[in-house]
Amino acid sequence: MSTKKPSVPNSQLAGTDTLDRGNTNSKLQSLEAFRSDASEQALRTNQGVKIADNQNTLKVGARGPSLLEDFIMREKITHFDHERIPERIVHARGTGAHGYFQTYENHSALTKAGFLRDPGKKTPVFVRFSTVQGPRGSGDTVRDVRGFAVKFFTDEGNFDLVGNNMPVFFIQDAIKFPDFVHAVKPEPHNEIPTGASAHDTFWDFVSLQPESAHMVIWAMSDRAIPKSFRSMQGFGVHTFRFINAEGTSSFVKFHWRPAAGTCSLVWDEAQKLAGKDTDFHRRDLWEAIEGGDYPEWELGVQVISEDNEHSFDFDILDPTKLIPEELVPITPLGKMVLNRNPDNFFAETEQVAFCPGHIVPGIDFSNDPLLQGRLFSYTDTQLSRLGGPNFHELPINRPLVPIHNGQRDAMHRSTIDKGRASYEPNSIDGGWPKETPPAPENGGFESYHERIDADKIRQRSPSFSDHFSQARLFYKSMSPHEQEHIIGAYSFELGKVEREWIRARQVNEILANIDLELAARVARNLGLPAPKAGTVEVPQPALDRSPALSQANLLSGDIKTRKIAVLVADGVDGQAIDDLKKALEAEGAHAKLLGPTSAPVTTAQGKVLPVHASMEGLPSVVFDAVFVPGGAKSVQALGGDGVALHYLLEAYKHLKAIALQGEAKQLRDVLKLQADAGLIVGGEAKALRAFFDAIAQHRVWEREPKTKAIPA
Ligand code: HDD
C-alpha cells in the first residue's frame, strides 16, 4: 500500500453507495441498457437508415449484374462474413445462466470479502458450464471433465471462481498445459476424435506423465459423464487464501454441492445421447430454469490455518491432490441459485470472459504453480478470442461498480472517458481517480504479505512427488459398481489406442501403481499380461477410504425435477395417468406422455389426450424412468410396436426404474425382464411409492451385471 497519495473519501468507496443493497437484479439491470428488443421496430442499416427492400440486391435491370453501390447489401454481407470469433482453445462447448449468490451468515472471521459478510445481500452471478476437449458444436454427454466457472458481480469488483467438476487436475505446473491440451485434442492428421480422450496421443502423454494418474482415474469414473450440470459438484481445485480484516490468512479449497445430488449417466446412455440429443445438458439446464426448477448449489470451503499448511501427507499447493473431507470438513458459506436464462447466447455465454486472476479483497492466491500460470493465460487468451484488451467493457463482463483508471483506447473501446489526465498522479483532473487504502471499510485491494526466502530455480517441489496414493484412495473409496465403471472406462479407452506399447505402459506403469486388481482387470480386457507388482513405492495415505468421494453417498434422496416417460396408445387408462401426474407433482417431478406418433390418443374412458412427442422424438435416454399405464388396447398396441419394446428394453439396460401398471404387466413377460427393485409391477399406491423410491436411488445398480454381454 502506498501512503503518499490522497485517499478516496468513504462516500465513493468501491461503488457500494451507488448500488441498491439486496437487489438481486443489479447485473440484469446493468445489462438492460444493452438488451435490444426489435418488436414494433423498423428494419434499419447499422447507420440507422430504414430499409425498404430486404429481398433484392440493387441491380442493373431485373436480370442484370449487381451494383457495388448497394451499401445495404454490402453492409449486411460484410457483417455476416465476420460473425464468428475464435472459439475457446479449451472449454469451447458450454452453456450459461444468470443467478445470484447469498451468504448464509457473516463470515468475517474468515474473510473481509463483502459478498461473504452480508446475509441480506444477493450478489448477481453468471455461470458457464462446459466440456474441455470438443469444439463448440460437440456433444454434451461425452466422457470429459466439465468446467464450472462462476463470475460473482460483487460490490467490490468481479470475483471469478473458474473451476471444474473434479477436485484435482492432470498436471502440476502450468508449463505442461499446452502439452496436455495438444495430447487430448483431436489428433493433428485427421482431427479425430471429437469430444473424446479415447485415442493414442492422450494415452501416450498421460502414461508418460504419472502426475496425471489421479485426475485420469477421475476422468475414467462416472464423474466424467454427469447426468446434468444441475447434478454436478464443482471445485476451485487450487488452494486459495481467505484474508480477514485483521490480515489473518487461511488456506481454502472451494466446493460447490448441488441440491439435486450428484449423479451420472451410464456409459452406453451417454454415448447414445451424444447422437440423439447433442444438447442434452444444455437443454436440461435451460428447461429447468424456464420451468421454475431453479438449480441450486451450496458453496463451501475447507479451511486450513496457516499453522497447518504442512500437516498433511501431501502438499496443499499440489493441484493433483485433494483434501479428504473426512480430514477437513467443508464449512458451508452460502447458496447459489440460477434463475434466468440468457437472452442471447453469443452476447452473454460466448463473450463472457473468466479469469482466475479476477479476485476481490479478502481472497488471494496460493503459490500453486498451476494457478500461477493460469493467472497469465486467461487474459492473454481473451485478447485474441475477443479481439483486444477492452473485453471487460462487454456488457456481460462489466463489473457493477464504475471503472475509472488511466487505461485508454485500443480496439473496440466503448467508454467515452472525460477529463484530460489519463495518468496518475495528476494535478489537472483534481488527482482523480485516486488509490484507496486497503483497510476493509475502504476496500483497496492489498496482496497478502508473504515472506519468501528462496533460490530462483526451475524445479518441481519434492513435496509433489507422490502421484499414486490419492489415485488409490479414490479407487478404494468407490462403491463396487463405480469400480466396475472405472475398469470399463479404462478398457474402452485403451481399447481404442492403436499402439500396444502405450496400452501396456498405462497398465504396467500407472494402473499397477494404483491398484493391482484394477490393472489386472484392464489388462485382461486388453489381452495383456497382468502386472505382478507396481513400479514405484506408493506411500500409505492418512486415510484408506474417503466415503465423501463416492457418488453412491451423494444422492439427494428425493425425485424432485426427475423426468418420467409415460408410454401411451389408444385405449390407455386415463385415470392411471391422472393419478400418476398428481403424485409426481406432489414430489416435484414431471411426466411426459409419449405415443406411437405425435398425434393425440384416445383413452379407455373416451377422452382425447394430447401427447408431448412420439417415442422416437423423445427417446428413453432423455428420461429418468418409464411408466406404462394399463388399458388392454393400449398395452396390446405397445406390445406389438418395436419402438415401444425397444424403449422399455433400453431403459432397462440403462438401469432405470420401470413401472408396468395393470395390463402392462404382460410386457415384462414379452421382454423377459428379470424382477428387481426397479421393475415395479402393479397399480396400487404401494407400487407407485416403490416406483418413486427406485427413481430416488437414481439407478438400479443390482441390475447392471444382468445387462452385460459377458458378466465380469
Ligand atoms: Fe483453464 C478456460 C478451468 C487449468 C488456460 N479453464 C477454462 C474454463 C474453465 C477452466 C472452466 C472455461 C471458462 C469459461 O467457461 O469461459 N483450467 C480450469 C481448471 C484448471 C485449468 C479448473 C486447473 C485447475 N487452464 C488451466 C491451465 C491453463 C488454462 C493450467 C494455462 C496455463 N483455460 C485456459 C485458457 C482458457 C481456459 C486457455 C480457454 C478459454 C478461456 O481461458 O477463457 O486460458
Coordinates of N, CA and C in Angstrom, one line a residue, residues 517-695:
E517 N -5.4 -55.1 -8.7 CA -6.6 -55.8 -9.2 C -7.2 -55.0 -10.4
L518 N -7.2 -53.7 -10.3 CA -7.7 -52.8 -11.3 C -6.8 -53.0 -12.6
A519 N -5.5 -53.0 -12.4 CA -4.6 -53.2 -13.5 C -4.8 -54.6 -14.2
A520 N -5.0 -55.6 -13.4 CA -5.2 -57.0 -13.9 C -6.5 -57.1 -14.7
R521 N -7.6 -56.5 -14.2 CA -8.9 -56.5 -14.9 C -8.8 -55.8 -16.2
V522 N -8.1 -54.6 -16.2 CA -8.0 -53.9 -17.5 C -7.1 -54.7 -18.5
A523 N -6.0 -55.2 -17.9 CA -5.0 -56.0 -18.8 C -5.8 -57.1 -19.4
R524 N -6.6 -57.8 -18.6 CA -7.4 -59.0 -19.2 C -8.3 -58.5 -20.4
N525 N -8.9 -57.4 -20.2 CA -9.8 -56.9 -21.2 C -9.1 -56.5 -22.5
L526 N -7.8 -56.2 -22.3 CA -7.0 -55.7 -23.5 C -6.1 -56.9 -24.0
G527 N -6.2 -58.0 -23.4 CA -5.4 -59.2 -23.8 C -3.9 -59.0 -23.5
L528 N -3.7 -58.3 -22.4 CA -2.3 -58.1 -21.9 C -2.0 -58.9 -20.7
P529 N -0.8 -59.3 -20.4 CA -0.5 -60.0 -19.2 C -0.7 -59.1 -18.0
A530 N -1.2 -59.6 -16.9 CA -1.5 -58.8 -15.7 C -0.2 -58.5 -15.0
P531 N 0.1 -57.2 -14.7 CA 1.3 -56.9 -14.0 C 1.3 -57.6 -12.6
K532 N 2.5 -58.0 -12.1 CA 2.7 -58.7 -10.8 C 2.9 -57.7 -9.7
A533 N 3.5 -56.5 -10.0 CA 3.8 -55.5 -9.0 C 3.8 -54.2 -9.6
G534 N 3.7 -53.1 -8.8 CA 3.8 -51.8 -9.3 C 5.3 -51.5 -9.6
T535 N 5.5 -50.3 -10.1 CA 6.9 -49.9 -10.4 C 7.5 -48.9 -9.4
V536 N 6.7 -48.4 -8.6 CA 7.2 -47.4 -7.6 C 6.7 -47.8 -6.2
E537 N 7.4 -47.3 -5.2 CA 6.9 -47.4 -3.8 C 5.8 -46.3 -3.6
V538 N 4.6 -46.8 -3.3 CA 3.5 -45.8 -3.1 C 3.3 -45.6 -1.6
P539 N 3.4 -44.3 -1.1 CA 3.2 -44.1 0.3 C 1.8 -44.4 0.8
Q540 N 1.7 -44.8 2.1 CA 0.4 -45.1 2.6 C -0.3 -43.7 3.1
P541 N -1.4 -43.4 2.5 CA -2.0 -42.1 2.9 C -2.7 -42.2 4.3
A542 N -3.0 -41.0 4.8 CA -3.6 -41.0 6.2 C -4.9 -41.8 6.2
L543 N -5.6 -41.8 5.1 CA -6.9 -42.5 5.1 C -6.9 -43.6 4.1
D544 N -7.6 -44.7 4.3 CA -7.7 -45.8 3.4 C -8.8 -45.5 2.4
R545 N -9.9 -44.9 3.0 CA -11.1 -44.6 2.2 C -11.6 -43.2 2.5
S546 N -12.2 -42.6 1.5 CA -12.9 -41.3 1.7 C -14.3 -41.5 1.2
P547 N -15.3 -41.8 2.0 CA -16.7 -42.1 1.5 C -17.3 -40.9 0.8
A548 N -16.8 -39.7 1.1 CA -17.3 -38.5 0.5 C -17.0 -38.4 -1.0
L549 N -16.1 -39.3 -1.5 CA -15.8 -39.2 -2.9 C -16.7 -40.1 -3.7
S550 N -17.5 -41.0 -3.1 CA -18.4 -41.9 -3.9 C -19.7 -41.2 -4.1
Q551 N -20.1 -41.2 -5.4 CA -21.5 -40.7 -5.7 C -22.6 -41.5 -5.1
A552 N -22.3 -42.7 -4.7 CA -23.3 -43.5 -4.0 C -23.8 -42.8 -2.7
N553 N -22.9 -42.0 -2.2 CA -23.3 -41.3 -0.9 C -23.7 -39.9 -1.2
L554 N -23.9 -39.5 -2.4 CA -24.2 -38.1 -2.7 C -25.6 -37.8 -3.3
L555 N -26.5 -38.8 -3.2 CA -27.8 -38.6 -3.8 C -28.6 -37.6 -3.0
S556 N -29.6 -37.0 -3.6 CA -30.4 -36.0 -2.9 C -31.5 -36.7 -2.0
G557 N -31.8 -37.9 -2.4 CA -32.8 -38.7 -1.6 C -34.3 -38.4 -2.0
D558 N -34.5 -37.5 -3.0 CA -35.8 -37.2 -3.5 C -35.9 -37.4 -5.0
I559 N -37.1 -37.1 -5.6 CA -37.2 -37.3 -7.0 C -37.5 -35.9 -7.7
K560 N -37.2 -34.9 -7.0 CA -37.5 -33.5 -7.5 C -36.9 -33.3 -8.9
T561 N -37.7 -32.8 -9.8 CA -37.3 -32.5 -11.2 C -37.0 -33.7 -12.0
R562 N -37.1 -34.9 -11.5 CA -36.9 -36.1 -12.3 C -37.9 -36.2 -13.4
K563 N -37.5 -36.8 -14.6 CA -38.4 -36.8 -15.7 C -38.9 -38.2 -16.0
I564 N -40.2 -38.4 -16.1 CA -40.7 -39.8 -16.3 C -41.5 -39.8 -17.7
A565 N -41.1 -40.8 -18.5 CA -41.7 -41.1 -19.8 C -43.0 -41.9 -19.5
V566 N -44.1 -41.6 -20.0 CA -45.3 -42.4 -19.9 C -45.7 -42.8 -21.3
L567 N -45.6 -44.2 -21.5 CA -45.9 -44.7 -22.9 C -47.4 -45.0 -23.0
V568 N -48.0 -44.4 -24.1 CA -49.4 -44.5 -24.2 C -49.8 -44.8 -25.7
A569 N -51.0 -45.4 -25.8 CA -51.6 -45.6 -27.2 C -53.1 -45.5 -27.0
D570 N -53.8 -45.6 -28.1 CA -55.3 -45.5 -28.0 C -55.7 -46.6 -27.0
G571 N -56.7 -46.3 -26.1 CA -57.2 -47.2 -25.2 C -56.5 -47.2 -23.8
V572 N -55.6 -46.3 -23.6 CA -54.9 -46.2 -22.4 C -55.8 -45.8 -21.2
D573 N -55.4 -46.3 -20.0 CA -56.2 -46.0 -18.8 C -55.9 -44.5 -18.4
G574 N -56.8 -43.6 -18.7 CA -56.6 -42.2 -18.5 C -56.6 -41.9 -17.0
Q575 N -57.3 -42.6 -16.2 CA -57.3 -42.4 -14.8 C -55.9 -42.6 -14.2
A576 N -55.3 -43.7 -14.6 CA -53.9 -44.0 -14.1 C -53.0 -42.9 -14.4
I577 N -53.1 -42.3 -15.6 CA -52.3 -41.2 -15.9 C -52.5 -40.0 -15.0
D578 N -53.8 -39.7 -14.8 CA -54.1 -38.6 -13.8 C -53.5 -38.8 -12.5
D579 N -53.7 -40.0 -12.0 CA -53.2 -40.4 -10.6 C -51.6 -40.2 -10.6
L580 N -51.0 -40.7 -11.6 CA -49.5 -40.6 -11.6 C -49.1 -39.1 -11.6
K581 N -49.7 -38.4 -12.5 CA -49.3 -37.0 -12.6 C -49.5 -36.2 -11.3
K582 N -50.6 -36.5 -10.6 CA -50.8 -35.8 -9.3 C -49.8 -36.2 -8.3
A583 N -49.5 -37.5 -8.3 CA -48.5 -38.0 -7.3 C -47.1 -37.4 -7.7
L584 N -46.8 -37.3 -8.9 CA -45.4 -36.8 -9.3 C -45.3 -35.3 -9.0
E585 N -46.4 -34.6 -9.3 CA -46.4 -33.2 -9.0 C -46.1 -32.9 -7.5
A586 N -46.8 -33.7 -6.7 CA -46.6 -33.6 -5.2 C -45.1 -33.7 -4.8
E587 N -44.4 -34.5 -5.6 CA -42.9 -34.7 -5.3 C -42.0 -33.8 -6.2
G588 N -42.6 -33.0 -7.0 CA -41.8 -32.0 -7.8 C -41.2 -32.7 -9.0
A589 N -41.7 -33.8 -9.4 CA -41.2 -34.5 -10.6 C -42.2 -34.3 -11.8
H590 N -41.7 -34.6 -13.0 CA -42.5 -34.3 -14.2 C -42.7 -35.5 -15.1
A591 N -43.9 -35.6 -15.7 CA -44.2 -36.7 -16.6 C -44.4 -36.1 -18.0
K592 N -44.0 -36.9 -19.0 CA -44.3 -36.6 -20.4 C -45.0 -37.8 -21.1
L593 N -46.1 -37.5 -21.8 CA -46.8 -38.6 -22.5 C -46.2 -38.8 -23.8
L594 N -45.9 -40.0 -24.2 CA -45.3 -40.3 -25.5 C -46.1 -41.4 -26.2
G595 N -46.5 -41.1 -27.4 CA -47.3 -42.0 -28.2 C -46.6 -42.6 -29.3
P596 N -47.2 -43.5 -30.1 CA -46.5 -44.1 -31.2 C -46.2 -43.0 -32.3
T597 N -47.0 -42.0 -32.3 CA -46.7 -40.8 -33.1 C -47.0 -39.6 -32.3
S598 N -46.9 -38.4 -32.9 CA -47.1 -37.2 -32.1 C -48.6 -36.8 -32.0
A599 N -49.5 -37.7 -32.7 CA -50.9 -37.4 -32.7 C -51.5 -37.8 -31.3
P600 N -52.6 -37.1 -30.9 CA -53.2 -37.4 -29.6 C -53.8 -38.8 -29.6
V601 N -53.9 -39.4 -28.4 CA -54.5 -40.7 -28.3 C -55.9 -40.6 -27.6
T602 N -56.7 -41.6 -27.7 CA -58.0 -41.6 -27.0 C -57.9 -42.6 -25.9
T603 N -58.3 -42.2 -24.7 CA -58.2 -43.0 -23.5 C -59.3 -44.1 -23.5
A604 N -59.2 -45.1 -22.6 CA -60.2 -46.1 -22.5 C -61.5 -45.4 -22.1
Q605 N -61.4 -44.3 -21.4 CA -62.6 -43.5 -20.9 C -63.2 -42.6 -22.0
G606 N -62.5 -42.7 -23.2 CA -63.1 -41.9 -24.3 C -62.6 -40.5 -24.4
K607 N -61.6 -40.1 -23.6 CA -61.1 -38.7 -23.6 C -59.9 -38.6 -24.6
V608 N -59.9 -37.5 -25.4 CA -58.8 -37.3 -26.3 C -57.6 -36.7 -25.5
L609 N -56.4 -37.3 -25.6 CA -55.3 -36.9 -24.8 C -54.1 -36.5 -25.7
P610 N -53.7 -35.2 -25.6 CA -52.6 -34.8 -26.4 C -51.3 -35.5 -25.8
V611 N -50.4 -35.8 -26.7 CA -49.1 -36.4 -26.2 C -48.0 -35.3 -26.4
H612 N -46.9 -35.4 -25.7 CA -45.8 -34.4 -25.8 C -45.0 -34.7 -27.1
A613 N -44.8 -35.9 -27.4 CA -44.0 -36.3 -28.6 C -44.2 -37.7 -28.9
S614 N -43.6 -38.2 -30.0 CA -43.6 -39.6 -30.3 C -42.5 -40.2 -29.5
M615 N -42.5 -41.6 -29.4 CA -41.4 -42.3 -28.6 C -40.1 -42.1 -29.3
E616 N -40.1 -42.0 -30.6 CA -38.8 -41.7 -31.3 C -38.4 -40.3 -31.1
G617 N -39.3 -39.4 -30.9 CA -39.0 -38.0 -30.7 C -38.3 -37.7 -29.4
L618 N -38.8 -38.4 -28.4 CA -38.1 -38.2 -27.0 C -37.7 -39.6 -26.6
P619 N -36.6 -40.1 -26.9 CA -36.2 -41.5 -26.6 C -35.9 -41.7 -25.1
S620 N -35.8 -42.9 -24.8 CA -35.7 -43.3 -23.3 C -34.5 -42.6 -22.7
V621 N -33.4 -42.4 -23.5 CA -32.2 -41.8 -22.9 C -32.4 -40.4 -22.3
V622 N -33.5 -39.7 -22.7 CA -33.6 -38.4 -22.1 C -34.5 -38.4 -20.8
F623 N -34.9 -39.6 -20.4 CA -35.8 -39.7 -19.2 C -35.0 -40.4 -18.1
D624 N -35.6 -40.2 -16.9 CA -35.1 -40.9 -15.7 C -35.8 -42.2 -15.4
A625 N -37.0 -42.4 -15.9 CA -37.8 -43.6 -15.6 C -38.9 -43.7 -16.6
V626 N -39.5 -44.9 -16.7 CA -40.6 -45.1 -17.7 C -41.8 -45.7 -17.0
F627 N -42.9 -45.3 -17.3 CA -44.2 -45.7 -16.7 C -45.1 -46.2 -17.8
V628 N -45.6 -47.4 -17.8 CA -46.6 -47.8 -18.8 C -47.9 -48.1 -18.1
P629 N -48.9 -47.2 -18.3 CA -50.2 -47.4 -17.7 C -51.0 -48.6 -18.3
G630 N -52.0 -49.1 -17.6 CA -52.8 -50.2 -18.1 C -53.7 -49.7 -19.2
G631 N -54.7 -50.6 -19.6 CA -55.6 -50.3 -20.7 C -55.3 -51.4 -21.8
A632 N -56.2 -52.3 -21.9 CA -55.9 -53.5 -22.7 C -55.5 -53.2 -24.1
K633 N -56.2 -52.3 -24.7 CA -55.9 -52.0 -26.1 C -54.6 -51.3 -26.3
S634 N -54.3 -50.3 -25.4 CA -53.1 -49.6 -25.4 C -51.9 -50.5 -25.3
V635 N -52.0 -51.4 -24.3 CA -50.9 -52.3 -24.0 C -50.7 -53.3 -25.2
Q636 N -51.8 -53.7 -25.7 CA -51.6 -54.6 -26.9 C -50.9 -53.9 -28.1
A637 N -51.2 -52.6 -28.3 CA -50.6 -51.9 -29.4 C -49.1 -51.7 -29.1
L638 N -48.8 -51.3 -27.8 CA -47.4 -51.1 -27.4 C -46.6 -52.4 -27.5
G639 N -47.2 -53.5 -27.1 CA -46.6 -54.9 -27.2 C -46.3 -55.3 -28.6
G640 N -47.0 -54.7 -29.6 CA -46.7 -55.1 -31.0 C -45.9 -54.1 -31.7
D641 N -45.3 -53.1 -30.9 CA -44.6 -52.0 -31.5 C -43.2 -52.1 -31.2
G642 N -42.3 -52.3 -32.2 CA -40.9 -52.5 -31.9 C -40.3 -51.3 -31.2
V643 N -40.8 -50.1 -31.6 CA -40.2 -48.9 -30.9 C -40.5 -48.8 -29.4
A644 N -41.7 -49.2 -29.1 CA -42.1 -49.2 -27.7 C -41.3 -50.3 -26.9
L645 N -41.2 -51.5 -27.5 CA -40.5 -52.5 -26.8 C -39.0 -52.2 -26.6
H646 N -38.4 -51.6 -27.7 CA -37.0 -51.1 -27.6 C -36.9 -50.0 -26.5
Y647 N -37.9 -49.2 -26.4 CA -37.9 -48.1 -25.4 C -37.7 -48.7 -24.0
L648 N -38.6 -49.7 -23.7 CA -38.5 -50.3 -22.4 C -37.2 -51.1 -22.2
L649 N -36.8 -51.8 -23.2 CA -35.5 -52.6 -23.1 C -34.3 -51.6 -22.8
E650 N -34.3 -50.5 -23.5 CA -33.2 -49.6 -23.4 C -33.2 -49.0 -22.0
A651 N -34.4 -48.6 -21.5 CA -34.5 -48.0 -20.2 C -34.0 -49.1 -19.1
Y652 N -34.4 -50.4 -19.4 CA -34.0 -51.4 -18.5 C -32.5 -51.6 -18.5
K653 N -31.9 -51.5 -19.7 CA -30.4 -51.7 -19.9 C -29.7 -50.5 -19.2
H654 N -30.3 -49.3 -19.2 CA -29.7 -48.2 -18.6 C -30.1 -48.0 -17.1
L655 N -30.6 -49.1 -16.6 CA -30.8 -49.3 -15.1 C -31.8 -48.3 -14.6
K656 N -32.8 -48.0 -15.4 CA -33.8 -47.0 -14.9 C -35.0 -47.7 -14.3
A657 N -35.7 -47.0 -13.4 CA -36.9 -47.6 -12.8 C -38.0 -47.7 -13.9
I658 N -38.7 -48.8 -13.9 CA -39.8 -49.0 -14.8 C -41.0 -49.5 -14.1
A659 N -42.1 -48.9 -14.3 CA -43.4 -49.3 -13.7 C -44.4 -49.8 -14.8
L660 N -44.9 -51.0 -14.6 CA -45.8 -51.6 -15.5 C -47.1 -51.8 -14.8
Q661 N -48.1 -51.0 -15.2 CA -49.4 -51.0 -14.4 C -50.4 -51.8 -15.1
G662 N -51.3 -52.4 -14.4 CA -52.5 -53.2 -14.9 C -52.0 -54.1 -16.0
E663 N -52.7 -54.1 -17.2 CA -52.4 -55.0 -18.3 C -50.9 -54.9 -18.8
A664 N -50.3 -53.7 -18.5 CA -48.9 -53.5 -19.0 C -47.9 -54.6 -18.4
K665 N -48.4 -55.3 -17.3 CA -47.6 -56.3 -16.7 C -47.1 -57.3 -17.8
Q666 N -48.0 -57.6 -18.8 CA -47.6 -58.5 -19.8 C -46.3 -58.2 -20.5
L667 N -46.0 -56.9 -20.6 CA -44.8 -56.5 -21.3 C -43.5 -57.1 -20.6
R668 N -43.6 -57.3 -19.3 CA -42.5 -57.8 -18.6 C -42.2 -59.2 -19.2
D669 N -43.2 -60.0 -19.4 CA -43.0 -61.4 -19.9 C -42.6 -61.3 -21.4
V670 N -43.2 -60.4 -22.2 CA -42.9 -60.3 -23.6 C -41.4 -60.1 -23.7
L671 N -40.8 -59.2 -22.8 CA -39.4 -58.8 -22.9 C -38.5 -59.6 -22.1
K672 N -39.1 -60.6 -21.3 CA -38.3 -61.4 -20.4 C -37.5 -60.6 -19.4
L673 N -38.1 -59.5 -18.9 CA -37.3 -58.7 -17.9 C -37.3 -59.4 -16.6
Q674 N -36.1 -59.4 -16.0 CA -36.0 -60.1 -14.7 C -36.4 -59.2 -13.6
A675 N -37.0 -59.7 -12.6 CA -37.5 -58.9 -11.4 C -36.4 -58.3 -10.7
D676 N -36.5 -57.0 -10.3 CA -35.6 -56.4 -9.3 C -36.3 -55.2 -8.7
A677 N -35.6 -54.5 -7.8 CA -36.2 -53.4 -7.0 C -36.7 -52.3 -7.9
G678 N -36.2 -52.2 -9.1 CA -36.5 -51.1 -10.0 C -37.6 -51.4 -11.1
L679 N -38.0 -52.7 -11.1 CA -39.1 -53.1 -12.0 C -40.3 -53.3 -11.2
I680 N -41.2 -52.3 -11.3 CA -42.4 -52.4 -10.4 C -43.6 -52.7 -11.2
V681 N -44.3 -53.8 -10.8 CA -45.5 -54.3 -11.5 C -46.7 -54.1 -10.6
G682 N -47.8 -53.5 -11.1 CA -49.0 -53.4 -10.2 C -49.4 -51.9 -10.2
G683 N -50.6 -51.7 -9.8 CA -51.1 -50.3 -9.9 C -51.4 -49.6 -8.6
E684 N -51.4 -50.3 -7.5 CA -51.8 -49.7 -6.2 C -50.8 -48.6 -5.7
A685 N -51.3 -47.9 -4.7 CA -50.4 -46.8 -4.2 C -49.1 -47.3 -3.8
K686 N -49.0 -48.5 -3.2 CA -47.8 -49.1 -2.7 C -46.8 -49.2 -3.9
A687 N -47.3 -49.6 -5.1 CA -46.4 -49.8 -6.2 C -45.9 -48.4 -6.7
L688 N -46.7 -47.4 -6.6 CA -46.3 -46.1 -7.0 C -45.1 -45.6 -6.1
R689 N -45.3 -45.9 -4.8 CA -44.3 -45.5 -3.8 C -43.0 -46.2 -4.2
A690 N -43.1 -47.5 -4.5 CA -41.9 -48.3 -4.8 C -41.2 -47.7 -6.0
F691 N -42.0 -47.3 -7.0 CA -41.5 -46.7 -8.2 C -40.7 -45.4 -7.9
F692 N -41.3 -44.6 -7.1 CA -40.7 -43.3 -6.7 C -39.4 -43.6 -5.9
D693 N -39.5 -44.5 -5.0 CA -38.2 -44.8 -4.3 C -37.1 -45.3 -5.2
A694 N -37.5 -46.1 -6.2 CA -36.5 -46.6 -7.1 C -35.9 -45.4 -7.9
I695 N -36.7 -44.5 -8.3 CA -36.2 -43.3 -9.0 C -35.3 -42.5 -8.1

